[in-house]
CSV table of C-alpha atoms in Angstrom, one decimal:
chain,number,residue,atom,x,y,z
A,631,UNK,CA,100.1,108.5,85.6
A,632,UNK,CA,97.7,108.1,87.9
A,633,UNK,CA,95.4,105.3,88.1
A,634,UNK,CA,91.9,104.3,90.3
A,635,UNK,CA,90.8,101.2,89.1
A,636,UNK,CA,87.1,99.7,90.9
A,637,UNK,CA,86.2,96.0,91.2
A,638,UNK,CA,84.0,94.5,92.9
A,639,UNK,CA,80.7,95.1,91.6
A,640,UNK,CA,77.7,92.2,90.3
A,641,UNK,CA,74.3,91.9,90.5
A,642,UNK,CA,72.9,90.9,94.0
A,643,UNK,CA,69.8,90.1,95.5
A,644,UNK,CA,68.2,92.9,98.1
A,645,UNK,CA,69.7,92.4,101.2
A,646,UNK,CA,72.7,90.4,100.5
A,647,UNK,CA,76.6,92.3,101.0
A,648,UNK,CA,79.2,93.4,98.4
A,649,UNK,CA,82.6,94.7,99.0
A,650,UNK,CA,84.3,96.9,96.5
A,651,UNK,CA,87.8,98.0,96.5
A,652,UNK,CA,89.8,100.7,94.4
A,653,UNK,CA,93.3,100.1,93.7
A,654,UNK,CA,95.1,103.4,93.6
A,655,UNK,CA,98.7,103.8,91.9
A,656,UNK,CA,100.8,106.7,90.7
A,657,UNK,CA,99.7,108.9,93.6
A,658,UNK,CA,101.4,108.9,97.1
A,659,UNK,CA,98.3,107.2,98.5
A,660,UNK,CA,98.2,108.0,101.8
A,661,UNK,CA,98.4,111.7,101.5
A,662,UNK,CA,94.8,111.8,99.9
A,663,UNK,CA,91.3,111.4,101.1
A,664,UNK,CA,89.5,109.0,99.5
A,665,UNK,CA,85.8,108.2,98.6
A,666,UNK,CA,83.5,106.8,96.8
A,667,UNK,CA,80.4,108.4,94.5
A,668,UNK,CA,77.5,106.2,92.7
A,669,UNK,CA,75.4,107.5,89.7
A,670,UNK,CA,72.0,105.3,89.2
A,671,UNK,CA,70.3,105.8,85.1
A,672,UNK,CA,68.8,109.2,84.5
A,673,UNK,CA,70.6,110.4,87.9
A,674,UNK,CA,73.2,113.0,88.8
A,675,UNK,CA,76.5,111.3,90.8
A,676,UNK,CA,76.5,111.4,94.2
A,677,UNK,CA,78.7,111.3,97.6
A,678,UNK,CA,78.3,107.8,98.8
A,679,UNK,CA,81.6,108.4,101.3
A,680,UNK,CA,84.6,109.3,102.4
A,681,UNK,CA,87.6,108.6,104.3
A,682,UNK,CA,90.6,110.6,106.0
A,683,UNK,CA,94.1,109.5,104.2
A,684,UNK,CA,95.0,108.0,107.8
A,685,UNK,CA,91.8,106.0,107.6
A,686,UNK,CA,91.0,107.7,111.0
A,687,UNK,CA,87.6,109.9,110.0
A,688,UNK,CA,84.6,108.6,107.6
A,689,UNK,CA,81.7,110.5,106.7
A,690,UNK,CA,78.4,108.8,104.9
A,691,UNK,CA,75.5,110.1,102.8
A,692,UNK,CA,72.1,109.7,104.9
A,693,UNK,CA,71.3,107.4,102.4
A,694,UNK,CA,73.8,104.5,102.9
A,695,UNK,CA,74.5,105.3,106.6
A,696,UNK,CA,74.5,102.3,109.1
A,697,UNK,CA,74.5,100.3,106.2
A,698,UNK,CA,78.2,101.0,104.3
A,699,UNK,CA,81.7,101.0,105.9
A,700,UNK,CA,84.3,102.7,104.2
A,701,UNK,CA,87.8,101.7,104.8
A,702,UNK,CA,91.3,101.8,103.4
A,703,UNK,CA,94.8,100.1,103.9
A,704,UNK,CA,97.1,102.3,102.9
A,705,UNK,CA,100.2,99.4,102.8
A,706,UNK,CA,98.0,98.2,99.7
A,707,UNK,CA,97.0,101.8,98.3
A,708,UNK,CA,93.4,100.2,98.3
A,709,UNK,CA,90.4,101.5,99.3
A,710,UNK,CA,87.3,99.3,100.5
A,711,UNK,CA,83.2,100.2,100.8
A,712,UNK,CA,81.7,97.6,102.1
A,713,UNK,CA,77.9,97.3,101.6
A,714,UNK,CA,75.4,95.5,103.6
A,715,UNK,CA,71.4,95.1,103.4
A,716,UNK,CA,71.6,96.3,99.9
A,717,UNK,CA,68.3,97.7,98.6
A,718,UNK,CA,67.3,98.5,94.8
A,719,UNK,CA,67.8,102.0,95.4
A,720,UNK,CA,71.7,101.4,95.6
A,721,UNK,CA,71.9,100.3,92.1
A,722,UNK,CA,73.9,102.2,90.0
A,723,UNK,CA,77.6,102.8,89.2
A,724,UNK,CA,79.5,102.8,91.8
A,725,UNK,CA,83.1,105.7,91.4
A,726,UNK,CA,86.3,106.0,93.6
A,727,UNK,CA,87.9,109.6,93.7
A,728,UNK,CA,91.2,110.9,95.4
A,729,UNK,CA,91.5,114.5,97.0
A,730,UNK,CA,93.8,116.0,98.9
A,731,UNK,CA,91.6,116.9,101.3
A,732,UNK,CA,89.5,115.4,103.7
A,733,UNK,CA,85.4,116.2,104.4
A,734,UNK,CA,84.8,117.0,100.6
A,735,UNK,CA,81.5,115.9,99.4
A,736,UNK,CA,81.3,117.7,95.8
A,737,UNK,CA,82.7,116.5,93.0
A,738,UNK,CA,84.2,119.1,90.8
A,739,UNK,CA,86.9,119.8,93.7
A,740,UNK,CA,88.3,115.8,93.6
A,741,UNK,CA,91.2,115.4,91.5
A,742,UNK,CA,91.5,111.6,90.3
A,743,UNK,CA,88.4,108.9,89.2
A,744,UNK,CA,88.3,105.4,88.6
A,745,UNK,CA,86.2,104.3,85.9
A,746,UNK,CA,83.7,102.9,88.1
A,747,UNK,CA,82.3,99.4,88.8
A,748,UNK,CA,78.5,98.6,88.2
A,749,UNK,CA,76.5,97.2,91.2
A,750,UNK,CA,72.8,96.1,90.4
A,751,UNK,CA,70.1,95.0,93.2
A,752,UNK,CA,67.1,93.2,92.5
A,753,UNK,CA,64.0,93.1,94.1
């Protein structure tokens, strides 16, 4: 059975860092891409990034680029986002997915989901 499980999340002030992390188990980790999605109140989910299973190629909405860091160690089947000079904008709640393959940025085609972990930024 496969599980993502996201932590990480709080409520922050706008500009201040958060790291999450997903915890992957029951799937040979490193053989997927992983990435992360967010859907805010009222809002569709959307790609926030992703990350090649050797943790070698990233790709970042427009929106959180130069600002989020995806990452991953695959000896701890964890993936990381790290988020910096967080804005209001970026609240919402935030989803890990696993697919086998890498540079996919829609959602219907990922396999596995967490059950996501809230982050909220105020003004």
């Amino acid at each position: 059975q496969v599980q993502l499980v996201e932590s990480g999340g709080g409520l922050v002030h706008a500009g201040d860092s958060l790291r999450l992390s997903c915890a992957a188990s029951g799937l040979t980790f490193d053989k997927y891409a992983m990435s992360w999605f967010r859907q805010a109140p009222w809002k569709e989910r959307e790609f926030v990034a992703t990350v090649h299973s050797d943790g070698e190629m990233t790709i970042y909405s427009v929106a959180v680029k130069g600002r989020f860091t995806i990452n991953r160690d695959n000896t701890k089947s964890t993936v990381y986002l790290q988020m910096t000079s967080l804005k209001p904008e970026d609240t919402a709640e935030y989803y890990c997915a696993a697919i086998r393959s890498f540079g996919t940025t829609t959602i219907p085609q990922y396999e596995y989901w967490g059950q996501g972990t809230q982050v909220t930024v105020s003004s």
